[in-house]
Coordinates of C-alpha atoms in Angstrom, one line a residue:
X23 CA -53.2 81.7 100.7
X24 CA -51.2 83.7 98.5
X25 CA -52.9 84.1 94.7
X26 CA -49.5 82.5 93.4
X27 CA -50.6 79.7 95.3
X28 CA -54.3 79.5 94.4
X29 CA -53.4 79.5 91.3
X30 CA -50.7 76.7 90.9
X31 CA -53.7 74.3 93.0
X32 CA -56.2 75.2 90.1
X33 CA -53.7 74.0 87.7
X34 CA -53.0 71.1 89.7
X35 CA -56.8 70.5 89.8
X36 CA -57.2 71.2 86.2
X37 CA -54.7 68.8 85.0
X38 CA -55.9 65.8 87.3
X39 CA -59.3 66.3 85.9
X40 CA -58.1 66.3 82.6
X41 CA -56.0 63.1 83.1
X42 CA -59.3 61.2 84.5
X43 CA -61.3 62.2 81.6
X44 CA -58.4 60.6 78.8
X45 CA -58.0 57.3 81.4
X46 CA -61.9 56.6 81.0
X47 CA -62.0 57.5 77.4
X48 CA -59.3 54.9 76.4
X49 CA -60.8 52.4 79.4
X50 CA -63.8 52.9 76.8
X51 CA -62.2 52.5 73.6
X52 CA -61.0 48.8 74.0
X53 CA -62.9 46.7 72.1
X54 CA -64.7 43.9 73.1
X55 CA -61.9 41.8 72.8
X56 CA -59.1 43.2 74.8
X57 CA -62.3 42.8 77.8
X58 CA -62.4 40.4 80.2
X59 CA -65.4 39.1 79.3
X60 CA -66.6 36.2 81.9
X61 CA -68.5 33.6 79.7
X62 CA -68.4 29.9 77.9
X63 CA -69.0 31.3 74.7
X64 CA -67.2 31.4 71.3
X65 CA -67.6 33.8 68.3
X66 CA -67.0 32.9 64.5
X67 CA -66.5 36.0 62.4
X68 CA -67.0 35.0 58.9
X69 CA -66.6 38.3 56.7
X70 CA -67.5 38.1 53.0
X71 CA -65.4 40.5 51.1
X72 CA -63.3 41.0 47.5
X73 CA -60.7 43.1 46.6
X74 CA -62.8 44.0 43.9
X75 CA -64.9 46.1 46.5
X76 CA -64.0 49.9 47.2
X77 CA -66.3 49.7 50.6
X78 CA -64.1 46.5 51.7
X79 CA -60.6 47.2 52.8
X80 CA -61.8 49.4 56.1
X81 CA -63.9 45.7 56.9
X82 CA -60.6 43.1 56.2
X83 CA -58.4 45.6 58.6
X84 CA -60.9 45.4 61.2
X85 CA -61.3 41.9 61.4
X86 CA -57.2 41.9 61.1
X87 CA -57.7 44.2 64.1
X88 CA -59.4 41.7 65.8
X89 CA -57.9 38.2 65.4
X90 CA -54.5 40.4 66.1
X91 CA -56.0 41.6 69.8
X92 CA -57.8 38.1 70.4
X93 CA -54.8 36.2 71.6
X94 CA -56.1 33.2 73.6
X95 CA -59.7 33.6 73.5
X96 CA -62.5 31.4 71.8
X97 CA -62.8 34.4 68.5
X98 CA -62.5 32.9 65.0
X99 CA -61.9 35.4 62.2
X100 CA -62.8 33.9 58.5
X101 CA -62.7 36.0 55.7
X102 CA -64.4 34.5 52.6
X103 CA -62.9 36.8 49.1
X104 CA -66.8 36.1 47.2
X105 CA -66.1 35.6 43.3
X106 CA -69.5 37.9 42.1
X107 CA -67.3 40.5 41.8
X108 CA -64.7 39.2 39.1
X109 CA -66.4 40.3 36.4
X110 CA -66.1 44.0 36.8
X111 CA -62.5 44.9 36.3
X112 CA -60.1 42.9 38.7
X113 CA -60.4 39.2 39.7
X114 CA -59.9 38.6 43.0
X115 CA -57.2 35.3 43.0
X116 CA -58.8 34.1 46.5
X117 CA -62.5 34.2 45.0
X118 CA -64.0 30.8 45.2
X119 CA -67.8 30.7 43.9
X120 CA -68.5 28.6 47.1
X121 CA -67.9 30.9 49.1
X122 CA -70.6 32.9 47.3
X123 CA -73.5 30.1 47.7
X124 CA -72.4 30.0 51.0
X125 CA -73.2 34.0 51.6
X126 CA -76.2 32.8 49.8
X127 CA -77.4 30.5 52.0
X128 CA -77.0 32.4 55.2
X129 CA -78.7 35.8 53.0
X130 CA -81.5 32.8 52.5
X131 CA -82.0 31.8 56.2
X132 CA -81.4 35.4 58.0
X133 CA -83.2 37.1 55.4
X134 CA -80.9 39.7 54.3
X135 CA -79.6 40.9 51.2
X136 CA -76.3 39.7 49.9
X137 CA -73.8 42.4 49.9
X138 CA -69.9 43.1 50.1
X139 CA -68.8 43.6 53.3
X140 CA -71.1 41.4 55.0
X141 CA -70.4 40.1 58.2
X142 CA -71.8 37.4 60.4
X143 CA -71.9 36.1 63.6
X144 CA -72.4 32.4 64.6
X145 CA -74.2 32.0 61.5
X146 CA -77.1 33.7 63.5
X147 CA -76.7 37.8 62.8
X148 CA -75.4 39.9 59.8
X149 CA -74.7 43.8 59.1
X150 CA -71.7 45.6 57.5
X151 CA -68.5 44.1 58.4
X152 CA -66.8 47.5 58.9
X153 CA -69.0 48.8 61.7
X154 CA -66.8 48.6 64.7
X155 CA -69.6 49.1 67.1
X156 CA -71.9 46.4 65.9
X157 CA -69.0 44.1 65.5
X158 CA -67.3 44.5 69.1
X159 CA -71.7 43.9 70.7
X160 CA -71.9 40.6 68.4
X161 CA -68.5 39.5 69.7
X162 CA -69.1 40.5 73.2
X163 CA -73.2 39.0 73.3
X164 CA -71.5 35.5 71.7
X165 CA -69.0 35.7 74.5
X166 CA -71.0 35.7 77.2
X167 CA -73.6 32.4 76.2
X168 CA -73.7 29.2 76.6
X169 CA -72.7 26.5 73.8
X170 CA -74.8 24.1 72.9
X171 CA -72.0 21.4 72.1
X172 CA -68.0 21.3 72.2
X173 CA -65.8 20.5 69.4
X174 CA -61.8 19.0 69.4
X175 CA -59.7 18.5 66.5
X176 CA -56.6 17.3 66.2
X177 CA -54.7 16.9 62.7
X178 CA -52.0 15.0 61.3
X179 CA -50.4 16.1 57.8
X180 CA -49.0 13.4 55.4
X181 CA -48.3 14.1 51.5
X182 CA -50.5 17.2 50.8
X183 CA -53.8 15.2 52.9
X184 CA -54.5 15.9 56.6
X185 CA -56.3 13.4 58.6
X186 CA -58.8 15.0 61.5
X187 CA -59.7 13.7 64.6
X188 CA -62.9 15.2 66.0
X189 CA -64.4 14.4 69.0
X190 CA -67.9 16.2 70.1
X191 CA -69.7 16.2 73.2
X192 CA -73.2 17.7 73.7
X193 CA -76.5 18.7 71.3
X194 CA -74.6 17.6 68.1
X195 CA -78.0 15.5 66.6
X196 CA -77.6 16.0 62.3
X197 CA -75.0 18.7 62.6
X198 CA -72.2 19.4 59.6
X199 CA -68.5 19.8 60.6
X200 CA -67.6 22.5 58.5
X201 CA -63.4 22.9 58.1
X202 CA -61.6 25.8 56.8
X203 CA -58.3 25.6 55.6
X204 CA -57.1 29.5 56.5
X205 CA -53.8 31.7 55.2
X206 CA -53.3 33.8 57.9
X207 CA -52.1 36.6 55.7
X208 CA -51.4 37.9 52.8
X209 CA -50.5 41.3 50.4
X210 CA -51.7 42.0 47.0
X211 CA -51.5 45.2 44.7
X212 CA -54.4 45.5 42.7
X213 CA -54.4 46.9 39.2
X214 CA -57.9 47.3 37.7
X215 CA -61.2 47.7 39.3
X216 CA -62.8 50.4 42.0
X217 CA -59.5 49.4 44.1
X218 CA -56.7 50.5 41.5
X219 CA -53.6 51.1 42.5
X220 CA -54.0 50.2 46.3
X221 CA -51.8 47.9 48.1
X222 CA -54.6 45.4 50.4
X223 CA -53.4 43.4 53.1
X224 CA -55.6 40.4 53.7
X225 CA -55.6 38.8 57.1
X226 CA -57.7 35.6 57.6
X227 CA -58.5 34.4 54.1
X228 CA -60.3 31.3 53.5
X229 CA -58.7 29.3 50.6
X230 CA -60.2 25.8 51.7
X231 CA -63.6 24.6 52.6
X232 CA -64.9 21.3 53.3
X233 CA -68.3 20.5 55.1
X234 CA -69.5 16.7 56.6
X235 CA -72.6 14.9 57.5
X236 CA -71.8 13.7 61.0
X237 CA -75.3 12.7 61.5
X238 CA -75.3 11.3 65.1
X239 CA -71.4 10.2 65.2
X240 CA -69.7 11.6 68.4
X241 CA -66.4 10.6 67.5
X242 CA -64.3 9.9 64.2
X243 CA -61.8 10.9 61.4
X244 CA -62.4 13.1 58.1
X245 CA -59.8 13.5 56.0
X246 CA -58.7 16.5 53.6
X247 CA -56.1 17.9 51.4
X248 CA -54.4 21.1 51.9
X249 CA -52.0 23.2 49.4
X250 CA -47.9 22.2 48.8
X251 CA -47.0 25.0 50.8
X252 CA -49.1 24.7 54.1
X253 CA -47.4 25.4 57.4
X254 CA -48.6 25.5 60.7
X255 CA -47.0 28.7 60.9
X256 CA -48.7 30.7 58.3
X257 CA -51.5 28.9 58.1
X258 CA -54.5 27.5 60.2
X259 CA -57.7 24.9 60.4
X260 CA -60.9 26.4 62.0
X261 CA -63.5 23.8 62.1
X262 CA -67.1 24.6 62.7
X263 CA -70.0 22.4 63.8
X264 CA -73.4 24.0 62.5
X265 CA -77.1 23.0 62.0
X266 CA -77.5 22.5 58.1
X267 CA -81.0 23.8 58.6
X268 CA -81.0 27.0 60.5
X269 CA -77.2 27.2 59.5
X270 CA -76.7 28.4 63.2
X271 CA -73.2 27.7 64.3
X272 CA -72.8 25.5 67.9
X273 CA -69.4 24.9 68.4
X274 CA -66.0 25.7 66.9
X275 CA -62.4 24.9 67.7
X276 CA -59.1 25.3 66.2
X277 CA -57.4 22.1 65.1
X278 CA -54.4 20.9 66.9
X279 CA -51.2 19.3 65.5

């Protein structure tokens, strides 16, 4: 073989090598929920963030990141704007000191500080809501298990109220059905505090939040009231059934209109 020819095979070689080696690396880059991930499982994301908080806009793109590449499967993104941080320069107009007592609780049961951005899983794990790594293994672990009880909803809206229709099935013995009234998205230009002068995009934000004492009812309505300008468009209900105790989260659905 001529050296022409040698060499036009190493190239040849050389570049099929090359193309393997960027085919596995992007196979490896998807995150957990672009997978096919085989499974009964769901996974609530509840991220606790402010726009007051320099270390939080690389966490609320992430978790846009993620309800974006969900599509169809069982992953709830909830992004909770905590009001602790008002007081030191810019106050955040999505804070809502509930939100806050709720971090608090779960800081209570998982025995972790309370911090900005704080994710959690399920009501079962925390860390930092902008490690990718940690966040893709807690979506993909929740994935693959096995609930412990199903939830429906289905909603009718009438004169700023909404009337719920739940309807559980399995270990649902003194849970709480917690509902979220959620704003899919939203843009705002900060002017004072550690995040002057940036333009955050919100994705996910929490503006509602109602909880229930089901005790052992299987079936029934709740009813709540949602803003003038709610849309099924721009806007979504996330209900949650969860153990007041443990604060463990066992089933969660979307409602349906």
């Amino acid at each position: 073989m001529k050296t022409t020819q040698i060499s036009i095979v190493a190239a040849l070689v050389v570049l099929l090598l090359f193309s393997a080696v960027l085919a596995s690396r992007s196979i490896a880059s998807k995150s957990s929920t672009e997978r096919n991930i085989k499974g009964d499982g769901f996974a609530v994301l509840e991220l606790f963030t402010s726009e007051g908080c320099s270390s939080c806009p690389p966490a609320d793109e992430l978790l846009a990141k993620i309800q974006k590449e969900a599509g169809n499967r069982p992953v709830y993104v909830l992004t909770y704007h905590v009001d602790y941080w008002d007081r030191l320069g810019w106050k955040d107009a999505f804070s809502n000191s509930d939100y806050s007592k709720r971090q608090y609780q779960y800081a209570s049961k998982l025995g972790a500080q309370v911090y900005t951005p704080q994710l959690v899983v399920n009501g079962k794990t925390e860390f930092v809501g902008s490690n990718e790594s940690a966040t893709d293994y807690a979506i993909n672990s929740a994935l693959k298990g096995t609930p412990e009880a199903t939830l429906s909803l289905h909603g009718k809206i009438q004169s700023g109220k909404m009337a719920l229709n739940y309807q559980l099935n399995g270990n649902s013995d003194n849970a709480e059905l917690v509902i979220a009234v959620v704003q899919k998205e939203a843009i705002t230009k900060v002017k004072r505090g550690e995040n002057e002068g940036r333009t955050l995009a919100h994705a996910q934000i929490v503006r509602q939040l109602y909880s229930f004492n089901l005790e052992k009812a299987e079936k029934g309505e709740v009813n709540i009231s949602v803003s003038e300008d709610f849309n099924p468009n721009g806007w979504e209900v996330i209900g949650l059934l969860q153990h007041p105790k443990t604060r463990a989260i066992t089933a969660a659905t979307k409602v349906v209109f």
